[in-house]
């Protein structure tokens, strides 16, 4: 029986990520670290104007 070798090791990548974060945040205060992580999070842009009527899907009310 032949076994496949893994091409991606999630545990190793997680450890590498943690080590890089520790190096980048070394010497930062707690508030700075929290701001670092909040700033690193991708945030979807907020829409401030309503969508066009043509782009809203609606179902007609059932006829009785």
N, CA, C and O atoms as CSV, one atom per row, in Angstrom:
chain,resi,resn,atom,element,x,y,z
A,1,UNK,N,N,0.836,-1.180,0.000
A,1,UNK,CA,C,0.000,0.000,0.000
A,1,UNK,C,C,0.882,1.244,0.000
A,1,UNK,O,O,1.815,1.366,0.794
A,2,UNK,N,N,0.571,2.148,-0.890
A,2,UNK,CA,C,1.350,3.360,-1.032
A,2,UNK,C,C,0.638,4.511,-0.321
A,2,UNK,O,O,-0.565,4.702,-0.492
A,3,UNK,N,N,1.379,5.266,0.467
A,3,UNK,CA,C,0.781,6.402,1.165
A,3,UNK,C,C,1.170,7.694,0.461
A,3,UNK,O,O,2.248,7.811,-0.121
A,4,UNK,N,N,0.278,8.638,0.532
A,4,UNK,CA,C,0.538,9.943,-0.069
A,4,UNK,C,C,1.255,10.830,0.945
A,4,UNK,O,O,0.959,10.796,2.140
A,5,UNK,N,N,2.182,11.605,0.460
A,5,UNK,CA,C,2.819,12.579,1.343
A,5,UNK,C,C,2.029,13.879,1.269
A,5,UNK,O,O,1.559,14.286,0.206
A,6,UNK,N,N,1.899,14.506,2.405
A,6,UNK,CA,C,1.146,15.757,2.444
A,6,UNK,C,C,1.964,16.866,1.792
A,6,UNK,O,O,3.166,16.996,2.019
A,7,UNK,N,N,1.285,17.649,0.985
A,7,UNK,CA,C,1.961,18.789,0.375
A,7,UNK,C,C,1.746,20.054,1.198
A,7,UNK,O,O,2.477,21.030,1.033
A,8,UNK,N,N,0.753,20.046,2.080
A,8,UNK,CA,C,0.474,21.209,2.916
A,8,UNK,C,C,0.292,20.734,4.346
A,8,UNK,O,O,-0.567,19.896,4.621
A,9,UNK,N,N,1.083,21.257,5.244
A,9,UNK,CA,C,0.996,20.894,6.658
A,9,UNK,C,C,0.410,22.087,7.417
A,9,UNK,O,O,1.094,23.083,7.651
A,10,UNK,N,N,-0.854,21.973,7.795
A,10,UNK,CA,C,-1.556,23.084,8.440
A,10,UNK,C,C,-0.954,23.431,9.796
A,10,UNK,O,O,-0.883,24.606,10.156
A,11,UNK,N,N,-0.524,22.433,10.544
A,11,UNK,CA,C,0.040,22.695,11.870
A,11,UNK,C,C,1.341,23.482,11.738
A,11,UNK,O,O,1.575,24.433,12.483
A,12,UNK,N,N,2.174,23.088,10.802
A,12,UNK,CA,C,3.446,23.789,10.599
A,12,UNK,C,C,3.199,25.231,10.145
A,12,UNK,O,O,3.866,26.153,10.614
A,13,UNK,N,N,2.252,25.421,9.243
A,13,UNK,CA,C,1.934,26.773,8.782
A,13,UNK,C,C,1.375,27.629,9.911
A,13,UNK,O,O,1.678,28.819,9.999
A,14,UNK,N,N,0.561,27.028,10.775
A,14,UNK,CA,C,0.011,27.760,11.913
A,14,UNK,C,C,1.126,28.200,12.853
A,14,UNK,O,O,1.119,29.328,13.345
A,15,UNK,N,N,2.073,27.321,13.098
A,15,UNK,CA,C,3.196,27.671,13.974
A,15,UNK,C,C,4.050,28.773,13.361
A,15,UNK,O,O,4.496,29.681,14.063
A,16,UNK,N,N,4.277,28.696,12.057
A,16,UNK,CA,C,5.054,29.738,11.381
A,16,UNK,C,C,4.335,31.080,11.470
A,16,UNK,O,O,4.971,32.111,11.686
A,17,UNK,N,N,2.999,31.073,11.303
A,17,UNK,CA,C,2.226,32.306,11.395
A,17,UNK,C,C,2.324,32.887,12.804
A,17,UNK,O,O,2.523,34.089,12.975
A,18,UNK,N,N,2.182,32.017,13.818
A,18,UNK,CA,C,2.257,32.490,15.204
A,18,UNK,C,C,3.621,33.098,15.499
A,18,UNK,O,O,3.710,34.138,16.151
A,19,UNK,N,N,4.684,32.455,15.022
A,19,UNK,CA,C,6.030,32.985,15.252
A,19,UNK,C,C,6.216,34.344,14.581
A,19,UNK,O,O,6.831,35.240,15.157
A,20,UNK,N,N,5.691,34.500,13.375
A,20,UNK,CA,C,5.833,35.783,12.684
A,20,UNK,C,C,5.028,36.873,13.387
A,20,UNK,O,O,5.461,38.024,13.446
A,21,UNK,N,N,3.864,36.517,13.919
A,21,UNK,CA,C,3.056,37.494,14.653
A,21,UNK,C,C,3.763,37.902,15.937
A,21,UNK,O,O,3.750,39.078,16.301
A,22,UNK,N,N,4.375,36.958,16.621
A,22,UNK,CA,C,5.103,37.275,17.848
A,22,UNK,C,C,6.241,38.243,17.542
A,22,UNK,O,O,6.483,39.183,18.300
A,23,UNK,N,N,6.938,38.014,16.433
A,23,UNK,CA,C,8.041,38.907,16.069
A,23,UNK,C,C,7.534,40.303,15.714
A,23,UNK,O,O,8.156,41.300,16.080
A,24,UNK,N,N,6.408,40.379,15.002
A,24,UNK,CA,C,5.876,41.685,14.595
A,24,UNK,C,C,5.293,42.460,15.768
A,24,UNK,O,O,5.327,43.690,15.772
A,25,UNK,N,N,4.755,41.754,16.767
A,25,UNK,CA,C,4.104,42.444,17.881
A,25,UNK,C,C,4.996,42.555,19.114
A,25,UNK,O,O,4.549,43.047,20.151
A,26,UNK,N,N,6.234,42.112,19.023
A,26,UNK,CA,C,7.146,42.192,20.167
A,26,UNK,C,C,7.365,43.653,20.540
A,26,UNK,O,O,7.662,44.485,19.683
A,27,UNK,N,N,7.217,43.951,21.805
A,27,UNK,CA,C,7.434,45.309,22.285
A,27,UNK,C,C,6.212,46.205,22.207
A,27,UNK,O,O,6.263,47.351,22.654
A,28,UNK,N,N,5.118,45.711,21.652
A,28,UNK,CA,C,3.892,46.510,21.574
A,28,UNK,C,C,3.111,46.383,22.875
A,28,UNK,O,O,3.175,45.363,23.561
A,29,UNK,N,N,2.376,47.438,23.197
A,29,UNK,CA,C,1.491,47.366,24.358
A,29,UNK,C,C,0.259,46.545,23.988
A,29,UNK,O,O,0.044,46.222,22.820
A,30,UNK,N,N,-0.537,46.215,24.984
A,30,UNK,CA,C,-1.749,45.429,24.727
A,30,UNK,C,C,-2.693,46.163,23.765
A,30,UNK,O,O,-3.271,45.551,22.867
A,31,UNK,N,N,-2.839,47.462,23.960
A,31,UNK,CA,C,-3.716,48.250,23.090
A,31,UNK,C,C,-3.193,48.255,21.653
A,31,UNK,O,O,-3.975,48.178,20.705
A,32,UNK,N,N,-1.876,48.345,21.494
A,32,UNK,CA,C,-1.291,48.327,20.151
A,32,UNK,C,C,-1.487,46.975,19.473
A,32,UNK,O,O,-1.744,46.910,18.271
A,33,UNK,N,N,-1.365,45.900,20.241
A,33,UNK,CA,C,-1.566,44.560,19.679
A,33,UNK,C,C,-3.017,44.392,19.239
A,33,UNK,O,O,-3.280,43.852,18.164
A,34,UNK,N,N,-3.954,44.847,20.055
A,34,UNK,CA,C,-5.366,44.749,19.682
A,34,UNK,C,C,-5.655,45.565,18.431
A,34,UNK,O,O,-6.398,45.117,17.558
A,35,UNK,N,N,-5.079,46.750,18.334
A,35,UNK,CA,C,-5.278,47.565,17.139
A,35,UNK,C,C,-4.632,46.910,15.920
A,35,UNK,O,O,-5.163,46.996,14.813
A,36,UNK,N,N,-3.496,46.260,16.120
A,36,UNK,CA,C,-2.830,45.544,15.029
A,36,UNK,C,C,-3.751,44.470,14.460
A,36,UNK,O,O,-3.899,44.356,13.244
A,37,UNK,N,N,-4.369,43.682,15.339
A,37,UNK,CA,C,-5.245,42.612,14.866
A,37,UNK,C,C,-6.553,43.154,14.300
A,37,UNK,O,O,-7.069,42.606,13.326
A,38,UNK,N,N,-7.094,44.201,14.879
A,38,UNK,CA,C,-8.319,44.789,14.334
A,38,UNK,C,C,-8.066,45.410,12.969
A,38,UNK,O,O,-8.936,45.371,12.099
A,39,UNK,N,N,-6.902,45.973,12.778
A,39,UNK,CA,C,-6.567,46.556,11.489
A,39,UNK,C,C,-6.246,45.511,10.439
A,39,UNK,O,O,-6.393,45.773,9.245
A,40,UNK,N,N,-5.810,44.332,10.858
A,40,UNK,CA,C,-5.447,43.276,9.913
A,40,UNK,C,C,-6.669,42.546,9.386
A,40,UNK,O,O,-6.580,41.822,8.394
A,41,UNK,N,N,-7.806,42.727,10.037
A,41,UNK,CA,C,-9.021,42.015,9.636
A,41,UNK,C,C,-9.648,42.699,8.431
A,41,UNK,O,O,-9.902,43.903,8.468
A,42,UNK,N,N,-9.901,41.951,7.367
A,42,UNK,CA,C,-10.570,42.574,6.219
A,42,UNK,C,C,-12.025,42.892,6.556
A,42,UNK,O,O,-12.741,42.063,7.117
A,43,UNK,N,N,-12.441,44.082,6.212
A,43,UNK,CA,C,-13.801,44.520,6.507
A,43,UNK,C,C,-14.479,44.887,5.198
A,43,UNK,O,O,-13.915,45.608,4.374
A,44,UNK,N,N,-15.687,44.388,5.015
A,44,UNK,CA,C,-16.442,44.716,3.804
A,44,UNK,C,C,-16.869,46.177,3.869
A,44,UNK,O,O,-17.258,46.660,4.933
A,45,UNK,N,N,-16.803,46.881,2.752
A,45,UNK,CA,C,-17.235,48.285,2.768
A,45,UNK,C,C,-18.732,48.392,3.024
A,45,UNK,O,O,-19.516,47.563,2.561
A,46,UNK,N,N,-19.113,49.417,3.763
A,46,UNK,CA,C,-20.528,49.606,4.068
A,46,UNK,C,C,-21.171,50.455,2.991
A,46,UNK,O,O,-20.586,51.426,2.511
A,47,UNK,N,N,-22.379,50.076,2.619
A,47,UNK,CA,C,-23.116,50.818,1.598
A,47,UNK,C,C,-24.003,51.837,2.306
A,47,UNK,O,O,-24.821,51.471,3.150
A,48,UNK,N,N,-23.843,53.118,1.964
A,48,UNK,CA,C,-24.612,54.166,2.619
A,48,UNK,C,C,-25.805,54.632,1.798
A,48,UNK,O,O,-26.688,55.307,2.327
A,49,UNK,N,N,-25.847,54.288,0.523
A,49,UNK,CA,C,-27.004,54.668,-0.284
A,49,UNK,C,C,-27.812,53.408,-0.600
A,49,UNK,O,O,-27.243,52.320,-0.683
A,50,UNK,N,N,-29.101,53.538,-0.773
A,50,UNK,CA,C,-29.924,52.353,-1.048
A,50,UNK,C,C,-29.632,51.792,-2.439
A,50,UNK,O,O,-29.176,52.505,-3.333
A,51,UNK,N,N,-29.903,50.516,-2.594
A,51,UNK,CA,C,-29.740,49.877,-3.891
A,51,UNK,C,C,-30.811,50.355,-4.855
A,51,UNK,O,O,-31.857,50.852,-4.439
A,52,UNK,N,N,-30.545,50.202,-6.135
A,52,UNK,CA,C,-31.548,50.540,-7.136
A,52,UNK,C,C,-32.715,49.564,-7.012
A,52,UNK,O,O,-32.538,48.417,-6.602
A,53,UNK,N,N,-33.891,50.029,-7.366
A,53,UNK,CA,C,-35.080,49.177,-7.283
A,53,UNK,C,C,-34.964,47.967,-8.198
A,53,UNK,O,O,-35.469,46.892,-7.872
A,54,UNK,N,N,-34.307,48.131,-9.332
A,54,UNK,CA,C,-34.222,47.034,-10.293
A,54,UNK,C,C,-33.347,45.893,-9.798
A,54,UNK,O,O,-33.455,44.771,-10.293
A,55,UNK,N,N,-32.481,46.167,-8.825
A,55,UNK,CA,C,-31.578,45.123,-8.363
A,55,UNK,C,C,-32.140,44.332,-7.183
A,55,UNK,O,O,-31.530,43.354,-6.750
A,56,UNK,N,N,-33.286,44.738,-6.663
A,56,UNK,CA,C,-33.884,44.050,-5.527
A,56,UNK,C,C,-34.846,42.984,-6.042
A,56,UNK,O,O,-35.737,43.271,-6.842
A,57,UNK,N,N,-34.658,41.767,-5.580
A,57,UNK,CA,C,-35.539,40.683,-6.003
A,57,UNK,C,C,-36.754,40.626,-5.089
A,57,UNK,O,O,-36.628,40.660,-3.865
A,58,UNK,N,N,-37.920,40.539,-5.693
A,58,UNK,CA,C,-39.153,40.443,-4.914
A,58,UNK,C,C,-40.052,39.400,-5.532
A,58,UNK,O,O,-40.027,39.162,-6.740
A,59,UNK,N,N,-40.834,38.793,-4.692
A,59,UNK,CA,C,-41.863,37.884,-5.183
A,59,UNK,C,C,-43.202,38.592,-5.054
A,59,UNK,O,O,-43.464,39.268,-4.059
A,60,UNK,N,N,-44.034,38.434,-6.049
A,60,UNK,CA,C,-45.363,39.026,-5.974
A,60,UNK,C,C,-46.191,38.277,-4.940
A,60,UNK,O,O,-46.027,37.073,-4.742
A,61,UNK,N,N,-47.077,39.008,-4.290
A,61,UNK,CA,C,-47.956,38.378,-3.305
A,61,UNK,C,C,-48.895,37.405,-4.020
A,61,UNK,O,O,-49.345,37.689,-5.130
A,62,UNK,N,N,-49.193,36.274,-3.405
A,62,UNK,CA,C,-50.098,35.319,-4.050
A,62,UNK,C,C,-51.496,35.917,-4.221
A,62,UNK,O,O,-52.011,36.594,-3.332
A,63,UNK,N,N,-52.089,35.654,-5.370
A,63,UNK,CA,C,-53.435,36.166,-5.646
A,63,UNK,C,C,-54.456,35.271,-4.966
A,63,UNK,O,O,-54.400,34.046,-5.071
A,64,UNK,N,N,-55.385,35.901,-4.270
A,64,UNK,CA,C,-56.424,35.110,-3.580
A,64,UNK,C,C,-57.783,35.401,-4.127
A,64,UNK,O,O,-58.771,34.828,-3.667
